[in-house]
mmCIF file of C-alpha atoms in Angstrom:
data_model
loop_
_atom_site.group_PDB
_atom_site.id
_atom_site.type_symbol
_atom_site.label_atom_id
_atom_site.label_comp_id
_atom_site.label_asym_id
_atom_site.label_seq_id
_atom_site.Cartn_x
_atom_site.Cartn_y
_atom_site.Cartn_z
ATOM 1 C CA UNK A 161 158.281 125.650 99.723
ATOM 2 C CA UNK A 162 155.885 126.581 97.379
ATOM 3 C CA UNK A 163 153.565 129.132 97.918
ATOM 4 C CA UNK A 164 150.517 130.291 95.585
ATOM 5 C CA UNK A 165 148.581 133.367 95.155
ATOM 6 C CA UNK A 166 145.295 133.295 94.090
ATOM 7 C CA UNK A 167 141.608 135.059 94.277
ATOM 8 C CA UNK A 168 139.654 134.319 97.930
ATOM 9 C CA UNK A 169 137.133 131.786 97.264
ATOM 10 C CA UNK A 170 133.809 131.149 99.733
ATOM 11 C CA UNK A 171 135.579 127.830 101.091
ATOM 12 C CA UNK A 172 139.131 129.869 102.407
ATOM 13 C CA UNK A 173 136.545 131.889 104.662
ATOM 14 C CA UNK A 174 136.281 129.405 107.979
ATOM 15 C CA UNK A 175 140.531 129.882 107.240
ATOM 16 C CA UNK A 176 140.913 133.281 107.227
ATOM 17 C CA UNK A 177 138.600 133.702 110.230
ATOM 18 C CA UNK A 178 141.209 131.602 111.749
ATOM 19 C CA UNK A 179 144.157 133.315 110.834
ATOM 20 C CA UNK A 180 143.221 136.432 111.714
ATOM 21 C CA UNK A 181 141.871 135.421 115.400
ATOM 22 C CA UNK A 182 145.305 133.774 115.238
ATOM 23 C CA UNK A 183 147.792 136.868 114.038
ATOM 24 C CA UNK A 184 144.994 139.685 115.417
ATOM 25 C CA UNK A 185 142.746 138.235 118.483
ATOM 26 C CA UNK A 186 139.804 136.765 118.250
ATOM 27 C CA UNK A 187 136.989 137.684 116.823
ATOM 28 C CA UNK A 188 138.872 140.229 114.297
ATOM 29 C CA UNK A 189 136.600 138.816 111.774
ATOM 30 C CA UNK A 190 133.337 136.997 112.307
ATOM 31 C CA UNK A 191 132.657 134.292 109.265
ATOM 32 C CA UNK A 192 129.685 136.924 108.464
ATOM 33 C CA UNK A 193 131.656 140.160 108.040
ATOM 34 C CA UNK A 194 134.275 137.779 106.310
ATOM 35 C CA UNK A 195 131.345 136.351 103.553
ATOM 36 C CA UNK A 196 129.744 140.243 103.519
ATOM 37 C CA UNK A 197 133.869 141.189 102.549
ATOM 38 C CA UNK A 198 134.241 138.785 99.642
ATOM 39 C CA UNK A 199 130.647 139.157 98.181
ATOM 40 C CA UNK A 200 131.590 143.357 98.406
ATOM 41 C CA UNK A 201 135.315 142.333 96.772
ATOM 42 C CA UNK A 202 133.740 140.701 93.660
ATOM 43 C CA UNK A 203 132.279 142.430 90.369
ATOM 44 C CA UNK A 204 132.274 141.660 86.947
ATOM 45 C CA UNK A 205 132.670 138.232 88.270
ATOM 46 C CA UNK A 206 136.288 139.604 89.013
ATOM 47 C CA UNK A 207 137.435 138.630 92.529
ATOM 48 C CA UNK A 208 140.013 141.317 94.070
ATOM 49 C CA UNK A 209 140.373 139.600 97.366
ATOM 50 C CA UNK A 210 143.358 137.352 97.590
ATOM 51 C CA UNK A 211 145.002 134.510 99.471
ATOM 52 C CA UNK A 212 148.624 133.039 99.844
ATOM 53 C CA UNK A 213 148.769 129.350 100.418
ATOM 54 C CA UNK A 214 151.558 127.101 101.197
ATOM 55 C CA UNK A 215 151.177 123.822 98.572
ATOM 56 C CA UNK A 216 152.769 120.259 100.354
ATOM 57 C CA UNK A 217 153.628 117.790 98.216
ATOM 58 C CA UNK A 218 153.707 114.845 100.867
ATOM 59 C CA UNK A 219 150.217 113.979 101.110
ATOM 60 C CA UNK A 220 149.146 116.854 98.727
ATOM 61 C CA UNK A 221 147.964 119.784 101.354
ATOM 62 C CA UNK A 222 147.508 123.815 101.095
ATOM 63 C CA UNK A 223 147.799 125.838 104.340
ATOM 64 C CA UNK A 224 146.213 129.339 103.976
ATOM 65 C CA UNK A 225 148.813 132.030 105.313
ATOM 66 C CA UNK A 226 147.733 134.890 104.202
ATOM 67 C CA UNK A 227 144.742 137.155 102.692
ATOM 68 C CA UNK A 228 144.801 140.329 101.022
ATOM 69 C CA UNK A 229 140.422 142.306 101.055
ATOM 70 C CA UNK A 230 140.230 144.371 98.219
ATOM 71 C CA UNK A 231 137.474 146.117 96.895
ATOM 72 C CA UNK A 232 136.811 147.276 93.537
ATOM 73 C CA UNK A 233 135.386 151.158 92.080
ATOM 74 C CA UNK A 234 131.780 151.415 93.733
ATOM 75 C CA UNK A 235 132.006 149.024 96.282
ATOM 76 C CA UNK A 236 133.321 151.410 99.151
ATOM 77 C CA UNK A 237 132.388 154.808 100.527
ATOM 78 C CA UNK A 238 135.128 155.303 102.739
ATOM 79 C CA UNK A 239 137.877 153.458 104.366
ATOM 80 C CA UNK A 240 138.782 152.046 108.049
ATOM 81 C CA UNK A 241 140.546 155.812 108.515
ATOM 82 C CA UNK A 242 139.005 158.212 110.398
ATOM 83 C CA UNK A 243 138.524 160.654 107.071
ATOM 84 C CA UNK A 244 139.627 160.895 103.656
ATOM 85 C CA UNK A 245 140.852 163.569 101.792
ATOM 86 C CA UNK A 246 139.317 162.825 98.408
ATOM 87 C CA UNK A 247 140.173 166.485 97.011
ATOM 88 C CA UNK A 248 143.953 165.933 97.404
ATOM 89 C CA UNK A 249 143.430 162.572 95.391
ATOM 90 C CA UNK A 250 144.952 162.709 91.552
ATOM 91 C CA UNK A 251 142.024 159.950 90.769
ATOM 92 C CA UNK A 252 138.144 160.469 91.928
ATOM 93 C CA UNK A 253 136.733 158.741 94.488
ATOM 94 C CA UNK A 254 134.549 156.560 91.761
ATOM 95 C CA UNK A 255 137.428 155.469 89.547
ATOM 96 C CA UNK A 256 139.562 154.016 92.351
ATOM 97 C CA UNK A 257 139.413 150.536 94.263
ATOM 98 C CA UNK A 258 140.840 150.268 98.091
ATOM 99 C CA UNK A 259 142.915 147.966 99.882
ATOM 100 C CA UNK A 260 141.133 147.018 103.502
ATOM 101 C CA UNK A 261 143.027 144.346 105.167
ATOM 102 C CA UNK A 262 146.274 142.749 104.771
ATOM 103 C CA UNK A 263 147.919 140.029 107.094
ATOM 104 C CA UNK A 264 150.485 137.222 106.816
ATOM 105 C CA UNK A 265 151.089 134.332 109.147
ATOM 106 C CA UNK A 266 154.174 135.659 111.398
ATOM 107 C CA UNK A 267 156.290 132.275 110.056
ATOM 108 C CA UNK A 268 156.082 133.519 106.301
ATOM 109 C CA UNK A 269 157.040 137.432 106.621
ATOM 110 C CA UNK A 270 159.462 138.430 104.834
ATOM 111 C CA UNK A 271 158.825 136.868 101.602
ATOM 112 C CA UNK A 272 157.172 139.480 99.502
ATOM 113 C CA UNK A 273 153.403 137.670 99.914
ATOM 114 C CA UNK A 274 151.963 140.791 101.306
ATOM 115 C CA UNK A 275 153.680 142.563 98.054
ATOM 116 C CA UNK A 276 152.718 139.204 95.480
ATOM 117 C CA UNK A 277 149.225 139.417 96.750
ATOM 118 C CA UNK A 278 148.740 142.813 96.308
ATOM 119 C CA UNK A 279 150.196 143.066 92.785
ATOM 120 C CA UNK A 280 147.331 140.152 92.436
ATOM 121 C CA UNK A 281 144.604 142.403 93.588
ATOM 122 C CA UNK A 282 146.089 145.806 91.598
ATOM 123 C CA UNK A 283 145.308 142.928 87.924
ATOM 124 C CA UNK A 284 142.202 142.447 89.027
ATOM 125 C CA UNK A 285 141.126 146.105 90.161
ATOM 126 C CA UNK A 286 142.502 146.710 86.640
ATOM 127 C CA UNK A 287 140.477 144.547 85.202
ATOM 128 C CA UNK A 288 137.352 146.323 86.837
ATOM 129 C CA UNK A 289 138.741 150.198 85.501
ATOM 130 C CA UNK A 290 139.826 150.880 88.770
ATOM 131 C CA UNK A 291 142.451 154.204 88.000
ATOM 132 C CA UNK A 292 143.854 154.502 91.251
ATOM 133 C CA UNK A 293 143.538 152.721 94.410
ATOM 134 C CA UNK A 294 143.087 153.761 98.312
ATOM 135 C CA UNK A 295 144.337 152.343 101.148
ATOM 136 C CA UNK A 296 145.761 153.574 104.868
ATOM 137 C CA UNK A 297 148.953 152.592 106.158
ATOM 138 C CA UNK A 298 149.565 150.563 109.347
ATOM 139 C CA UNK A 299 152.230 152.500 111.067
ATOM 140 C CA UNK A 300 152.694 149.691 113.540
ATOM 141 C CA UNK A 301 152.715 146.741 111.000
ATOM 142 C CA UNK A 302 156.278 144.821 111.863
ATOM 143 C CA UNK A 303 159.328 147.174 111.085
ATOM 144 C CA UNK A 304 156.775 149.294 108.999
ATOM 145 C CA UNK A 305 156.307 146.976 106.689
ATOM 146 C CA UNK A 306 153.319 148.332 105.136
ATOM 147 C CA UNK A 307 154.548 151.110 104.443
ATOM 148 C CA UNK A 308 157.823 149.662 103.114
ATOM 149 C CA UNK A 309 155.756 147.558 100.755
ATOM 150 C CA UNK A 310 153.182 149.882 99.318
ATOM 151 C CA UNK A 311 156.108 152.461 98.606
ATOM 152 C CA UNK A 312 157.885 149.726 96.576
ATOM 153 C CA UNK A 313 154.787 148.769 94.499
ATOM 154 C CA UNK A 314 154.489 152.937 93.792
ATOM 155 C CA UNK A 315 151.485 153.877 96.385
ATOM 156 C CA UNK A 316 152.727 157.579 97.422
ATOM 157 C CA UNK A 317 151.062 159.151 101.003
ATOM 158 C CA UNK A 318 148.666 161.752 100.358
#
Protein backbone atom coordinates (compact mmCIF):
# COMPACT_ATOMS: atom_id res chain seq x y z
CA UNK A 1 0.00 0.00 0.00
CA UNK A 2 1.25 3.18 -0.65
CA UNK A 3 0.24 6.03 1.08
CA UNK A 4 1.25 9.86 0.44
CA UNK A 5 1.36 12.91 2.46
CA UNK A 6 0.93 16.03 1.03
CA UNK A 7 -0.48 19.84 1.53
CA UNK A 8 -4.68 20.04 1.42
CA UNK A 9 -5.57 21.37 -1.85
CA UNK A 10 -9.27 23.15 -2.67
CA UNK A 11 -10.31 19.85 -4.66
CA UNK A 12 -9.66 17.23 -1.31
CA UNK A 13 -12.40 19.54 0.41
CA UNK A 14 -15.90 17.69 -0.85
CA UNK A 15 -13.38 14.49 0.66
CA UNK A 16 -12.63 15.56 3.82
CA UNK A 17 -16.20 16.74 4.44
CA UNK A 18 -16.83 13.17 3.84
CA UNK A 19 -14.49 11.64 6.01
CA UNK A 20 -15.13 13.44 8.79
CA UNK A 21 -19.16 13.00 8.63
CA UNK A 22 -17.87 9.44 8.17
CA UNK A 23 -15.23 8.97 11.33
CA UNK A 24 -17.14 12.07 13.43
CA UNK A 25 -21.07 12.41 12.40
CA UNK A 26 -22.34 14.40 10.10
CA UNK A 27 -22.08 17.64 9.59
CA UNK A 28 -18.60 17.88 11.66
CA UNK A 29 -17.54 20.05 8.89
CA UNK A 30 -19.69 21.92 6.41
CA UNK A 31 -17.72 22.37 2.81
CA UNK A 32 -17.79 26.24 3.99
CA UNK A 33 -16.04 26.02 7.37
CA UNK A 34 -13.81 23.36 5.50
CA UNK A 35 -12.81 26.16 2.44
CA UNK A 36 -12.78 29.14 5.42
CA UNK A 37 -10.04 26.31 7.24
CA UNK A 38 -7.70 25.94 4.28
CA UNK A 39 -7.83 29.63 3.04
CA UNK A 40 -6.92 30.47 7.16
CA UNK A 41 -4.08 27.39 6.88
CA UNK A 42 -2.24 29.07 3.95
CA UNK A 43 0.39 32.08 4.00
CA UNK A 44 3.31 32.86 2.22
CA UNK A 45 1.70 30.70 -0.31
CA UNK A 46 2.78 27.93 2.28
CA UNK A 47 -0.04 25.43 2.88
CA UNK A 48 0.12 23.83 6.58
CA UNK A 49 -2.97 21.76 6.19
CA UNK A 50 -2.31 18.22 5.18
CA UNK A 51 -3.79 15.05 3.74
CA UNK A 52 -2.87 11.24 3.66
CA UNK A 53 -3.95 9.42 0.58
CA UNK A 54 -3.87 5.87 -0.32
CA UNK A 55 -2.25 5.69 -4.21
CA UNK A 56 -3.78 2.30 -6.34
CA UNK A 57 -1.94 1.24 -8.97
CA UNK A 58 -4.78 -0.88 -10.74
CA UNK A 59 -6.60 1.67 -12.52
CA UNK A 60 -4.42 4.52 -11.03
CA UNK A 61 -6.76 5.89 -7.94
CA UNK A 62 -6.03 8.01 -4.55
CA UNK A 63 -8.46 7.55 -1.62
CA UNK A 64 -8.19 10.46 0.91
CA UNK A 65 -7.84 8.91 4.55
CA UNK A 66 -6.81 11.36 6.42
CA UNK A 67 -6.32 15.32 7.05
CA UNK A 68 -4.26 17.11 9.38
CA UNK A 69 -5.78 21.65 9.80
CA UNK A 70 -2.97 23.57 10.70
CA UNK A 71 -2.64 27.06 10.99
CA UNK A 72 0.28 29.17 10.75
CA UNK A 73 1.65 32.45 13.33
CA UNK A 74 -1.29 35.10 12.96
CA UNK A 75 -3.88 33.12 11.70
CA UNK A 76 -5.48 32.05 15.15
CA UNK A 77 -6.51 33.80 18.35
CA UNK A 78 -7.26 30.95 20.34
CA UNK A 79 -7.89 27.33 20.06
CA UNK A 80 -11.04 24.80 20.24
CA UNK A 81 -10.07 24.68 24.31
CA UNK A 82 -11.99 26.38 26.58
CA UNK A 83 -8.80 28.85 27.56
CA UNK A 84 -5.25 29.10 27.04
CA UNK A 85 -2.62 29.75 29.23
CA UNK A 86 -0.36 31.84 27.01
CA UNK A 87 1.87 33.05 30.11
CA UNK A 88 3.00 29.47 30.92
CA UNK A 89 4.00 29.19 27.10
CA UNK A 90 8.09 29.17 26.48
CA UNK A 91 7.09 30.80 22.85
CA UNK A 92 4.53 33.95 22.48
CA UNK A 93 1.36 33.63 21.31
CA UNK A 94 2.51 35.48 17.81
CA UNK A 95 5.50 33.28 17.02
CA UNK A 96 3.64 29.96 17.27
CA UNK A 97 1.27 28.05 14.71
CA UNK A 98 -1.60 25.50 16.13
CA UNK A 99 -2.72 22.21 15.28
CA UNK A 100 -6.86 22.19 15.02
CA UNK A 101 -8.01 18.94 13.74
CA UNK A 102 -6.58 15.64 13.20
CA UNK A 103 -8.44 12.38 12.00
CA UNK A 104 -7.60 9.12 10.20
CA UNK A 105 -9.92 6.68 8.53
CA UNK A 106 -10.42 3.86 11.39
CA UNK A 107 -8.92 1.10 8.59
CA UNK A 108 -5.44 2.99 8.45
CA UNK A 109 -4.66 3.67 12.36
CA UNK A 110 -1.88 2.58 13.44
CA UNK A 111 0.47 3.52 10.82
CA UNK A 112 2.10 6.68 11.98
CA UNK A 113 -0.14 9.03 9.32
CA UNK A 114 -1.45 11.09 12.11
CA UNK A 115 2.47 11.39 13.20
CA UNK A 116 3.79 11.66 9.07
CA UNK A 117 1.24 14.32 8.58
CA UNK A 118 2.01 16.27 11.34
CA UNK A 119 5.81 16.26 10.90
CA UNK A 120 4.43 17.62 7.29
CA UNK A 121 2.65 20.51 8.82
CA UNK A 122 5.62 21.27 11.70
CA UNK A 123 8.09 21.93 7.72
CA UNK A 124 5.72 24.04 6.67
CA UNK A 125 4.89 26.09 9.97
CA UNK A 126 8.71 26.29 9.83
CA UNK A 127 8.78 27.60 6.80
CA UNK A 128 6.32 30.47 7.94
CA UNK A 129 8.76 31.30 11.42
CA UNK A 130 6.41 29.60 13.41
CA UNK A 131 8.76 28.97 16.96
CA UNK A 132 6.49 26.85 18.69
CA UNK A 133 3.24 25.38 18.00
CA UNK A 134 -0.26 24.94 20.03
CA UNK A 135 -2.51 22.38 20.04
CA UNK A 136 -5.03 20.48 22.77
CA UNK A 137 -5.02 16.93 23.29
CA UNK A 138 -7.96 14.56 22.67
CA UNK A 139 -8.05 12.52 25.78
CA UNK A 140 -10.55 10.19 24.19
CA UNK A 141 -8.77 9.77 20.75
CA UNK A 142 -8.39 5.67 20.41
CA UNK A 143 -6.02 4.28 23.22
CA UNK A 144 -4.86 7.99 23.66
CA UNK A 145 -3.39 8.18 20.71
CA UNK A 146 -3.01 11.79 20.50
CA UNK A 147 -1.41 12.10 23.15
CA UNK A 148 0.90 9.13 22.45
CA UNK A 149 1.78 10.79 19.18
CA UNK A 150 2.39 14.40 20.00
CA UNK A 151 4.68 13.19 23.00
CA UNK A 152 6.77 11.20 20.46
CA UNK A 153 7.17 14.12 17.98
CA UNK A 154 8.39 16.31 21.40
CA UNK A 155 4.98 18.43 22.13
CA UNK A 156 5.21 18.55 26.16
CA UNK A 157 1.59 19.47 28.19
CA UNK A 158 1.61 22.79 29.57
Amino acid sequence: MNVRIRTMRATDIAAVVALADRLVGDGYYSRAGVTDMLAQSTAGGVVCSHVAEVIGAQPPTTQLVGFRFSLPPGAWQHGRGASLSPQLWPVPLAACGYFQTAFVDDAFRRQGLGSRMAIAALASLQRLGARGVVTHCWKESPGNSSFRYLSRLGFAPI
